[in-house]
JSON list of C-alpha atoms and ligand atoms in Angstrom, two decimals:
[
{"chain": "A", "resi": 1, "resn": "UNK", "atom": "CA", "xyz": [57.48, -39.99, -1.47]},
{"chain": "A", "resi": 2, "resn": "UNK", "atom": "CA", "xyz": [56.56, -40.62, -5.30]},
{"chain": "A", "resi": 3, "resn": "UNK", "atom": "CA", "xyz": [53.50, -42.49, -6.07]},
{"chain": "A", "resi": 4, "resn": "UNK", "atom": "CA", "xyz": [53.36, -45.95, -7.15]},
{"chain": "A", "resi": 5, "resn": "UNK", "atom": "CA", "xyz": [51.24, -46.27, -10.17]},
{"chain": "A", "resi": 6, "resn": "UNK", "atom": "CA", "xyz": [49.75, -49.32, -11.30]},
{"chain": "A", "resi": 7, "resn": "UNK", "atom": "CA", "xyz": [49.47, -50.10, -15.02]},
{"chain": "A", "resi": 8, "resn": "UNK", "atom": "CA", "xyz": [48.43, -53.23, -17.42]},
{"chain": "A", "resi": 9, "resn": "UNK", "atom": "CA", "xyz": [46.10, -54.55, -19.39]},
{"chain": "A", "resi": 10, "resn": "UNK", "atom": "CA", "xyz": [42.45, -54.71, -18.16]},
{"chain": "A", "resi": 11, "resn": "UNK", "atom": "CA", "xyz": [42.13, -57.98, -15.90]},
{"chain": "A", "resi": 12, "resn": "UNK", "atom": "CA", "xyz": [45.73, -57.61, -14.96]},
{"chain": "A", "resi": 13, "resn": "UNK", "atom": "CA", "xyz": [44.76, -56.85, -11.02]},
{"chain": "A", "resi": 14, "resn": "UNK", "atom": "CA", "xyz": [45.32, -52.94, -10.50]},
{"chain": "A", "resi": 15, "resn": "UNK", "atom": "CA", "xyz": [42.62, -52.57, -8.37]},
{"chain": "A", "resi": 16, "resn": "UNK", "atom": "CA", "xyz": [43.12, -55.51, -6.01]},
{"chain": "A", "resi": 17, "resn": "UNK", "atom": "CA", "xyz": [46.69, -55.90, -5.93]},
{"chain": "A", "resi": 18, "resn": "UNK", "atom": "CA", "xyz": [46.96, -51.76, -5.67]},
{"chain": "A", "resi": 19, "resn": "UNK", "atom": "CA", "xyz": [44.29, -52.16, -2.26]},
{"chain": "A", "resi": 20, "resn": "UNK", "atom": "CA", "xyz": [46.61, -54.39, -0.78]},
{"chain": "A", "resi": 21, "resn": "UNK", "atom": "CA", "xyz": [49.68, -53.07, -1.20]},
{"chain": "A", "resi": 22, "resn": "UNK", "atom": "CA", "xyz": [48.48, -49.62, 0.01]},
{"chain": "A", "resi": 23, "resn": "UNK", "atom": "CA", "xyz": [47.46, -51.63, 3.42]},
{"chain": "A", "resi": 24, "resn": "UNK", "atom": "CA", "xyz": [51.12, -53.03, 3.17]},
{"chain": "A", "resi": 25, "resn": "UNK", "atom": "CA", "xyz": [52.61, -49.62, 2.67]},
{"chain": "A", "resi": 26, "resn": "UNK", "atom": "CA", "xyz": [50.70, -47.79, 4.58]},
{"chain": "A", "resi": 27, "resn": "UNK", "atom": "CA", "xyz": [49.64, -45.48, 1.69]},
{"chain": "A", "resi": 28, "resn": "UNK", "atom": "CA", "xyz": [46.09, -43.66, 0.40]},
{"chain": "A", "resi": 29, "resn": "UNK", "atom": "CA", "xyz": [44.43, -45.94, -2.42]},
{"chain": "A", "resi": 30, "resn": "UNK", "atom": "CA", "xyz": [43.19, -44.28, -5.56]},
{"chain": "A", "resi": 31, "resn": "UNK", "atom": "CA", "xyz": [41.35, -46.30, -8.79]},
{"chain": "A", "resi": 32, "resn": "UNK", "atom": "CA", "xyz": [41.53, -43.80, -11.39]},
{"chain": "A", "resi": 33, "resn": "UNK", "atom": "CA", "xyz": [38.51, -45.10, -13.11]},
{"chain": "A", "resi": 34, "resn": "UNK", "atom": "CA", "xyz": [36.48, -44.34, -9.61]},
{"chain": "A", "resi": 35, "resn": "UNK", "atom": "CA", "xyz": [38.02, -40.83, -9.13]},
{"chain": "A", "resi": 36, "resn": "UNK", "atom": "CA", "xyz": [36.74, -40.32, -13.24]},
{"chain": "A", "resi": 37, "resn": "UNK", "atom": "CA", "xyz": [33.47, -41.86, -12.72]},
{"chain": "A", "resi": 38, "resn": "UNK", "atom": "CA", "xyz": [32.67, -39.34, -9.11]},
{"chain": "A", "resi": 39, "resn": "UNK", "atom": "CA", "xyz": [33.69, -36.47, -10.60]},
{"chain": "A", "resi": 40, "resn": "UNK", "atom": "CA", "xyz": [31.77, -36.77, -13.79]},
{"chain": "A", "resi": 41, "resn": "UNK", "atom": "CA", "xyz": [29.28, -38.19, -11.81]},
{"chain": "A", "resi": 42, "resn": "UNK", "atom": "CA", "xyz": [28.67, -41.34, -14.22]},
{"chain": "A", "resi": 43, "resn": "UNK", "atom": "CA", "xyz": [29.26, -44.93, -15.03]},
{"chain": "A", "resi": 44, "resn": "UNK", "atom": "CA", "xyz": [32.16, -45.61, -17.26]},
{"chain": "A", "resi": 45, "resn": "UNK", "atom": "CA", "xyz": [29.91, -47.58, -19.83]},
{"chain": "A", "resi": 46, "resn": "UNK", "atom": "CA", "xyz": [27.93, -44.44, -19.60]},
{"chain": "A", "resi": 47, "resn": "UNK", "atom": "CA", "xyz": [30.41, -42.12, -20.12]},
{"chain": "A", "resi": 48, "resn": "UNK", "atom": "CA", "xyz": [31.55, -44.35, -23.11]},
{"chain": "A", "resi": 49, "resn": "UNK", "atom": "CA", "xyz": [27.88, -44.71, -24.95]},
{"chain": "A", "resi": 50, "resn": "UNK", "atom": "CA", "xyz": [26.91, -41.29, -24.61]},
{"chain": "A", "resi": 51, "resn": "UNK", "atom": "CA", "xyz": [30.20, -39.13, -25.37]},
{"chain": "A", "resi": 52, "resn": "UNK", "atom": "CA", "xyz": [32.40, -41.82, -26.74]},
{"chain": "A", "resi": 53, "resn": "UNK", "atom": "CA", "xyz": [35.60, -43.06, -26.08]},
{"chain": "A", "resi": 54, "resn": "UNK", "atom": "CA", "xyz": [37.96, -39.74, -26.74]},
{"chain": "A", "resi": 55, "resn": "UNK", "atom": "CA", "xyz": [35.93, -37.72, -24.37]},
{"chain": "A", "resi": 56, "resn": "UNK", "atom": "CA", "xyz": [36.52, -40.52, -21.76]},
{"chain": "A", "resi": 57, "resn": "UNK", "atom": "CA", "xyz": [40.44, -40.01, -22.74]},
{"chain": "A", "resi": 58, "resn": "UNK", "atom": "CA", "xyz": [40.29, -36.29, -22.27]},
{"chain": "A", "resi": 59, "resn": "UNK", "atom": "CA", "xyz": [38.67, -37.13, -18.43]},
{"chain": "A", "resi": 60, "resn": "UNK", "atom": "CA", "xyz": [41.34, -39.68, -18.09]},
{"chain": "A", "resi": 61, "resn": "UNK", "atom": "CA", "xyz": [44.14, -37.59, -19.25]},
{"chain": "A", "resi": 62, "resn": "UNK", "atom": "CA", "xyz": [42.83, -34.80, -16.53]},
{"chain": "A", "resi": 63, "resn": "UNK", "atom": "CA", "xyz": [42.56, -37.44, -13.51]},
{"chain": "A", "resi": 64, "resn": "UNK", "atom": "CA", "xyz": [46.28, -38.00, -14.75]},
{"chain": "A", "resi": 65, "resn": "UNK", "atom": "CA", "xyz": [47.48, -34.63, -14.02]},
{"chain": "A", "resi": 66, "resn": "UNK", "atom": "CA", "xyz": [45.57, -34.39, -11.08]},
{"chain": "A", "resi": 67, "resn": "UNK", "atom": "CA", "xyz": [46.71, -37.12, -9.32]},
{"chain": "A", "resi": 68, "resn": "UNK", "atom": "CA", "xyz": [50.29, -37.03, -10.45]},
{"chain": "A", "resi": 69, "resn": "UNK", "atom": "CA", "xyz": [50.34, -33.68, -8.33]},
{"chain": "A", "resi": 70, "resn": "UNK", "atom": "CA", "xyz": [49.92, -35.88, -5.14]},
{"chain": "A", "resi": 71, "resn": "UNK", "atom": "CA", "xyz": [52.21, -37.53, -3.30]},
{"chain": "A", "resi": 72, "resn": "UNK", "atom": "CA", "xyz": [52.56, -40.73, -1.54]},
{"chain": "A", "resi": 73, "resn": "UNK", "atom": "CA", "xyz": [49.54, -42.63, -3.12]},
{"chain": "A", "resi": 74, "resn": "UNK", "atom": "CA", "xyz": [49.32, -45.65, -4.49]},
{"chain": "A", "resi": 75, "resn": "UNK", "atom": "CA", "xyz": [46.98, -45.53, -7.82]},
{"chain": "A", "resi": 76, "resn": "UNK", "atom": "CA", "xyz": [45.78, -48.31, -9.76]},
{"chain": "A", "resi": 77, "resn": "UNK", "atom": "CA", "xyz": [44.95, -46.99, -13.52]},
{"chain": "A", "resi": 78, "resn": "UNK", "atom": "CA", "xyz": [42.94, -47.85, -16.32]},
{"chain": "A", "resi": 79, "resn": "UNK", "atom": "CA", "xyz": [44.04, -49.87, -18.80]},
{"chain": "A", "resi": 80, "resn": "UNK", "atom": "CA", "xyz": [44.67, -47.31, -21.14]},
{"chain": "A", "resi": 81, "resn": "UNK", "atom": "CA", "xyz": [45.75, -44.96, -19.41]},
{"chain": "A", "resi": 82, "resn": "UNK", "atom": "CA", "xyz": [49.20, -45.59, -21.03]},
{"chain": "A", "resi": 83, "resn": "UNK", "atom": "CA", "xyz": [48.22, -44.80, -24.40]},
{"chain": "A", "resi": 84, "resn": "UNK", "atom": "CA", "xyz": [49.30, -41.02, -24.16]},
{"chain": "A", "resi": 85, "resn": "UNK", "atom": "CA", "xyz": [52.40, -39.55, -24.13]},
{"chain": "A", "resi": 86, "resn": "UNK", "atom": "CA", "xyz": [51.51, -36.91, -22.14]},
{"chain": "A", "resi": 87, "resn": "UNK", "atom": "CA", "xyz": [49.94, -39.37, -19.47]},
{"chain": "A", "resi": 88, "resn": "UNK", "atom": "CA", "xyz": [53.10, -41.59, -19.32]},
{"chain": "A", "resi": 89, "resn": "UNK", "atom": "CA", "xyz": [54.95, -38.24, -18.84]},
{"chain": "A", "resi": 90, "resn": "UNK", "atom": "CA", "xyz": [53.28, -36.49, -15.94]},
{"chain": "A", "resi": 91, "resn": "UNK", "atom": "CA", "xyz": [52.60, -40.52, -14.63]},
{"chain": "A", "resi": 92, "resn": "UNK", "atom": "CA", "xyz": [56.25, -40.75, -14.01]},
{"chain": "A", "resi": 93, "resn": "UNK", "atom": "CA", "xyz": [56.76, -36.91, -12.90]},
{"chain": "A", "resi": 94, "resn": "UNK", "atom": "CA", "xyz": [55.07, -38.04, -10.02]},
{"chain": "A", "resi": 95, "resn": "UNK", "atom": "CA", "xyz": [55.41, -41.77, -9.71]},
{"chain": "A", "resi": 96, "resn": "UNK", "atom": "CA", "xyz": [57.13, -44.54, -10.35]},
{"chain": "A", "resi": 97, "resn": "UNK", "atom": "CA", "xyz": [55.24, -47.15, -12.95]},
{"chain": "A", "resi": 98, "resn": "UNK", "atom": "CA", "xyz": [54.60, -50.73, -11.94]},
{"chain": "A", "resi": 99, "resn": "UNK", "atom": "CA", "xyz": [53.69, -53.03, -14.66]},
{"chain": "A", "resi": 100, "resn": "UNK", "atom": "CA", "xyz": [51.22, -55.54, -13.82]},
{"chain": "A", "resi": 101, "resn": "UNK", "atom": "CA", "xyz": [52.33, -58.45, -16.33]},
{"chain": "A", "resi": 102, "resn": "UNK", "atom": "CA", "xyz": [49.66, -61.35, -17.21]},
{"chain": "A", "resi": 103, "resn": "UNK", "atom": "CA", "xyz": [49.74, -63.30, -19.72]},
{"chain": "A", "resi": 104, "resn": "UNK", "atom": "CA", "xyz": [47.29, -63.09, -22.73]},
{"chain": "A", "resi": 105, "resn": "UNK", "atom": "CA", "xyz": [45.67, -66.90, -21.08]},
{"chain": "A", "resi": 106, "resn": "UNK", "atom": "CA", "xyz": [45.72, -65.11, -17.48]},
{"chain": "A", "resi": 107, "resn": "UNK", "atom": "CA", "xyz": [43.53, -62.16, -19.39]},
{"chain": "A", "resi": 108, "resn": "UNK", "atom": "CA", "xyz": [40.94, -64.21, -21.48]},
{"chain": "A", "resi": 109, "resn": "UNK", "atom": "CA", "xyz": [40.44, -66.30, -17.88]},
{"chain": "A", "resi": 110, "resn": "UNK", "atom": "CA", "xyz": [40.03, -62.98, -15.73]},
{"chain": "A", "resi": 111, "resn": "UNK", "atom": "CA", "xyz": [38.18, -61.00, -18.01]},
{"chain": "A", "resi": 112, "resn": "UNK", "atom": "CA", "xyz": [35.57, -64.08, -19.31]},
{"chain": "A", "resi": 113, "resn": "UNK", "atom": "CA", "xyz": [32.36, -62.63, -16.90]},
{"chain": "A", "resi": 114, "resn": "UNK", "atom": "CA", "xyz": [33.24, -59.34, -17.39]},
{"chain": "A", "resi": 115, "resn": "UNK", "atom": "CA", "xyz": [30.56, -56.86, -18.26]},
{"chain": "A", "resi": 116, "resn": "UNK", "atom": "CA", "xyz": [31.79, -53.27, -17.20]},
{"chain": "A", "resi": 117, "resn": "UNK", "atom": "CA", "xyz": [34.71, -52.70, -20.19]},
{"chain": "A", "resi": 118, "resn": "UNK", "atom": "CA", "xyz": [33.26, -50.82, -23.10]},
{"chain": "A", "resi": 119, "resn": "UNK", "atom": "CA", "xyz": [36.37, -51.87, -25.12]},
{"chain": "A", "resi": 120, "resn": "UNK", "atom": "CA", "xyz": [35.46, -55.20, -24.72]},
{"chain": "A", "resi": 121, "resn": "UNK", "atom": "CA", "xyz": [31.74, -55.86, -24.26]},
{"chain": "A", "resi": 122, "resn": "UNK", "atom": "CA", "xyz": [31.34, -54.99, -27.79]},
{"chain": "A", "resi": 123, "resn": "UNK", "atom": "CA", "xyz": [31.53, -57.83, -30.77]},
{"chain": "A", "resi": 124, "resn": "UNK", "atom": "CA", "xyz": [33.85, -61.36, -30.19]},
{"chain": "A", "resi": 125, "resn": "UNK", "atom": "CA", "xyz": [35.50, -60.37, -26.79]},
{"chain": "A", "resi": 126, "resn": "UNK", "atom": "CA", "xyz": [37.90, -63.23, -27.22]},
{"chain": "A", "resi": 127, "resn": "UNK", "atom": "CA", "xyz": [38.92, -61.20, -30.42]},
{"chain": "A", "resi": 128, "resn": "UNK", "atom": "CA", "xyz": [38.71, -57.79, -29.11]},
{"chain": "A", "resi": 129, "resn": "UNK", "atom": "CA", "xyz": [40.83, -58.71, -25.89]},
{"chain": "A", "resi": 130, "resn": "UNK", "atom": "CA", "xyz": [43.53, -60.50, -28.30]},
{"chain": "A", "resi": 131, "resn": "UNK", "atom": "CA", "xyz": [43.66, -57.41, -30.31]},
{"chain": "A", "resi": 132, "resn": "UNK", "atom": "CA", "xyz": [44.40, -55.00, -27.44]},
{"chain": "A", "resi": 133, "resn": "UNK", "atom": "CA", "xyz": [46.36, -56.91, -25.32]},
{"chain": "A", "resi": 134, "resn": "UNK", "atom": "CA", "xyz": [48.65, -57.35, -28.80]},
{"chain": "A", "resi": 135, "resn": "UNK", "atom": "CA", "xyz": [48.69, -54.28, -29.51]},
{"chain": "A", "resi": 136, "resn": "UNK", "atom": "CA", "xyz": [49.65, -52.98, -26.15]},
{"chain": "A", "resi": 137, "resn": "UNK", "atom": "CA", "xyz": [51.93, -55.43, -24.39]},
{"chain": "A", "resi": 138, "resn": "UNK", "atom": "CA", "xyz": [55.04, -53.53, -25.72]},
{"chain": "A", "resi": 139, "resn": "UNK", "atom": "CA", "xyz": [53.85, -49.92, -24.78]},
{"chain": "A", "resi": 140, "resn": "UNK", "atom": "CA", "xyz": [53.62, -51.26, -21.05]},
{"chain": "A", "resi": 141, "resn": "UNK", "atom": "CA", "xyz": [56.62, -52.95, -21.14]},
{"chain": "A", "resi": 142, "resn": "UNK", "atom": "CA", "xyz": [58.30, -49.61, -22.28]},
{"chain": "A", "resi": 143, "resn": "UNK", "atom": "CA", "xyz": [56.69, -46.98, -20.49]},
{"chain": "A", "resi": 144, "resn": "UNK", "atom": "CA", "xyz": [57.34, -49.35, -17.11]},
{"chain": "A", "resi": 145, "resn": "UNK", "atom": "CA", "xyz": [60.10, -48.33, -14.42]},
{"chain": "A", "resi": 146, "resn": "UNK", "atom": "CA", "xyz": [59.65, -52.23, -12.56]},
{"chain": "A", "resi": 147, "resn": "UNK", "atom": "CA", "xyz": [57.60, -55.21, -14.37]},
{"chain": "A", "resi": 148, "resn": "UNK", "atom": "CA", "xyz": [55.92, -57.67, -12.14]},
{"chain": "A", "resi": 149, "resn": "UNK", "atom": "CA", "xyz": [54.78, -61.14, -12.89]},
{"chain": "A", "resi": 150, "resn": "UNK", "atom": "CA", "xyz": [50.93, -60.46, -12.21]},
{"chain": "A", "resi": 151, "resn": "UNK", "atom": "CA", "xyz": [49.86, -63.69, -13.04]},
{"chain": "A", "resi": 152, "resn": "UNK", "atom": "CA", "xyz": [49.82, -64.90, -9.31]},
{"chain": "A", "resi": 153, "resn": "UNK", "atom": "CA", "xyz": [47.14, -64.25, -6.51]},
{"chain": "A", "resi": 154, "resn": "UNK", "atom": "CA", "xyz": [47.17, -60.46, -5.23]},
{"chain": "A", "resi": 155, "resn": "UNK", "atom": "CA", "xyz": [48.41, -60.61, -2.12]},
{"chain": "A", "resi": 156, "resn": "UNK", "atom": "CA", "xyz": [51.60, -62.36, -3.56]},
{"chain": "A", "resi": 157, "resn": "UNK", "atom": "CA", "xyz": [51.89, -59.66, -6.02]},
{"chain": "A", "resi": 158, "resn": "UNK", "atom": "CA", "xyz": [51.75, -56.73, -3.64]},
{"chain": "A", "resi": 159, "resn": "UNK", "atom": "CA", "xyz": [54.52, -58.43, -1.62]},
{"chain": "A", "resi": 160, "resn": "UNK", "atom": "CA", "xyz": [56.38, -58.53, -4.41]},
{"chain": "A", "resi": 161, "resn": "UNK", "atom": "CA", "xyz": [56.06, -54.94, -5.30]},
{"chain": "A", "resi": 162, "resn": "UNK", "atom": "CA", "xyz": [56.65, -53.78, -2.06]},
{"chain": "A", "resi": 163, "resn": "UNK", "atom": "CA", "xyz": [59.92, -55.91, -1.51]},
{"chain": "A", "resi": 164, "resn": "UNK", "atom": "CA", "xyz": [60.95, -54.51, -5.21]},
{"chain": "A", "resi": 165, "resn": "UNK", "atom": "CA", "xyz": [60.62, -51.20, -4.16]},
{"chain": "A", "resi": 166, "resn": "UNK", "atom": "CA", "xyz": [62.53, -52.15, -0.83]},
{"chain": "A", "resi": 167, "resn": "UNK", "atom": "CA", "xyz": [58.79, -51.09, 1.00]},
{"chain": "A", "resi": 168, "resn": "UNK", "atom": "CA", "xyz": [59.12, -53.88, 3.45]},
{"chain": "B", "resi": 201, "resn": "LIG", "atom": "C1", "xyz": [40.21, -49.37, -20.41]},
{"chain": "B", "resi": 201, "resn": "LIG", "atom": "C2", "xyz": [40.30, -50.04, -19.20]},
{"chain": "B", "resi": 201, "resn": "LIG", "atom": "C3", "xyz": [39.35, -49.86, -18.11]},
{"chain": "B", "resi": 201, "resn": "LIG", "atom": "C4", "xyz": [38.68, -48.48, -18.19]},
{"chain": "B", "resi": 201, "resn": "LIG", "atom": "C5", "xyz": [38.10, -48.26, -19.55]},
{"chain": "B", "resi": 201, "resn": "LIG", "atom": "C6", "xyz": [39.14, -48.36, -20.67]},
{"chain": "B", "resi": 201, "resn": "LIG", "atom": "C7", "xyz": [41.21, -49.64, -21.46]},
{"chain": "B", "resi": 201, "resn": "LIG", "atom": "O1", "xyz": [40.02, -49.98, -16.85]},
{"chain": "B", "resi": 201, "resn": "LIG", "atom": "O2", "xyz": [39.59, -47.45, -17.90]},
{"chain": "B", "resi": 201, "resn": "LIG", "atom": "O3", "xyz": [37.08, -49.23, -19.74]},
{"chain": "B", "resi": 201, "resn": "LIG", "atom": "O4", "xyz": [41.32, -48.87, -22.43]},
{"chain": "B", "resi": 201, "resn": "LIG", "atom": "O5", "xyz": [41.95, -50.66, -21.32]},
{"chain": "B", "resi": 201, "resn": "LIG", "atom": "P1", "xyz": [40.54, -51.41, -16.26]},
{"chain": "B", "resi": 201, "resn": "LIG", "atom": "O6", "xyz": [41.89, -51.67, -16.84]},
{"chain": "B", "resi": 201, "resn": "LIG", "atom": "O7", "xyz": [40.60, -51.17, -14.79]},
{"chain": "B", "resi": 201, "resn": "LIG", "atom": "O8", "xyz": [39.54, -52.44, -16.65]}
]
């Protein structure tokens, strides 16, 4: 069976919805940004301060084809993992793409403590998570096979994911 890939904007759940509906399907989990970080053997701050952000997109675009040669997982991505072609391509080779929708209020809330996003740790977060999520929303919305409304807890989400795909 294909994978189900999780995708949306940082904040938007992936991990946590994309743990429980593995339990509910009865599926392997995989966080892309954990497989990236073992096998380069680093933080993803790290990775980001010391070899900048297009190195870290060259790792992510790798864990991409990687993982799109699997089968049966369910994979919760980074947040811009989307931004490539190429990714979106091979993503949906192997899987089929779940949009995690939230709204830009759900994002701000969510991602107020955060301190592990290089994107957004740097300068006025409020502005730099405005910017992204703007200039983003429509490349998830088109890339996606299913959109969910993410704005809910995450065991409500997964159930609704699974019952879209006709899981459960
Ligand atoms: C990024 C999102 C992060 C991580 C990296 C870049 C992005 O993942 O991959 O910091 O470009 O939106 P999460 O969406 O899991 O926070």
């Amino acid at each position: 069976m294909k994978n189900i890939v999780l995708c949306g904007f940082m904040g938007s759940g992936k991990s946590t919805v994309g743990k429980r509906l593995a339990a509910l399907t009865n599926r392997d989990f995989v966080d892309m940004d954990c497989y990236i970080q073992d096998k380069a053997n680093m933080s993803i701050p790290d990775i980001f301060s010391k070899y900048g952000e297009p190195h870290f997109r060259n790792l992510e675009q790798e864990a991409v084809a990687e993982l799109s040669e699997c089968k049966n997982l369910v994979i919760a991505t980074g947040g811009g993992a989307l931004l490539s072609d190429k990714n979106i391509s091979l993503l949906k080779a192997g899987g089929i793409i779940v949009f995690l929708d939230i709204t830009l209020e759900t994002a701000l809330k969510r991602l107020e403590n955060s301190t592990e996003r290089p994107l957004i740790d740097k300068g006025n977060k409020t502005e730099q998570i405005k910017k992204l999520y703007t200039a983003r929303l429509d490349l998830y919305k088109a890339a996606a096979d299913i959109t969910v409304d993410a704005n809910p807890d995450p065991n409500t989400v997964a159930f609704e994911i699974a019952r879209a795909l006709n899981l459960i």
